[in-house]
C-alpha angles and dihedrals in degrees: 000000000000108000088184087077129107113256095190133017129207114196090204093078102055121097105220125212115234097241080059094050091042082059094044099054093041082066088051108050088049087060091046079043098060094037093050106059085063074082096027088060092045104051081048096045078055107052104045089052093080149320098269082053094044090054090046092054085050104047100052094051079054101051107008121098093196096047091044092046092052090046093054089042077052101045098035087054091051093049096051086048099052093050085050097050091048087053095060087050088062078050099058087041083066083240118156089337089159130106094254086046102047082049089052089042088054096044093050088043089057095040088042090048096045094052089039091056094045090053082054098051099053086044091053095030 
């Protein structure tokens, strides 16, 4: 037996490359995504019910925290999704699939998806 191998390991200690916590988070956001359109199908389900359901979806986006909050939580996971996404599909082109490359794709998803949420916030907001 190795003795030179780790017995426990606590996950607080890597340090983690950003390809790996892009990743990561792309995981992520799928999970908030399909979670989200419990909501997302219920806001829709309500306000194609009828007008007054219609006028009670849309006014809470327009004056509730909570429900603005969830839609930018909404709206900022799908963006970071999508660029990620479109990153793997850089992936499966063969396409900088090096380590320099897979360092540069990470760096333009985060920069894309920020300014991608903050576009949604002052949409939303």
């Amino acid at each position: 037996m190795n003795s030179k191998r780790p017995v426990n390991l606590d996950l607080r200690t890597f340090h983690f490359p950003l390809p790996a916590l892009t990743s990561i988070a792309h995981r992520i956001t799928g999970v908030i995504l399909f979670v989200g359109l419990i909501f997302a199908f219920w806001a829709l389900s309500k306000s194609l019910s009828s007008p007054a359901g219609f006028d009670a979806v849309s006014s809470a986006l327009a004056s509730n925290f909570l429900a603005k909050l969830i839609a930018w939580g909404l709206v900022s996971a799908l963006a970071f999704h999508f660029v990620a996404g479109i990153k793997h599909l850089f992936m499966d082109a063969d396409i900088g699939v090096t380590h320099e490359g897979g360092i540069q794709k990470a760096q333009a998803t985060v920069i894309a998806s920020v300014v991608l949420i903050i576009l949604a916030g002052v949409w939303i907001w």
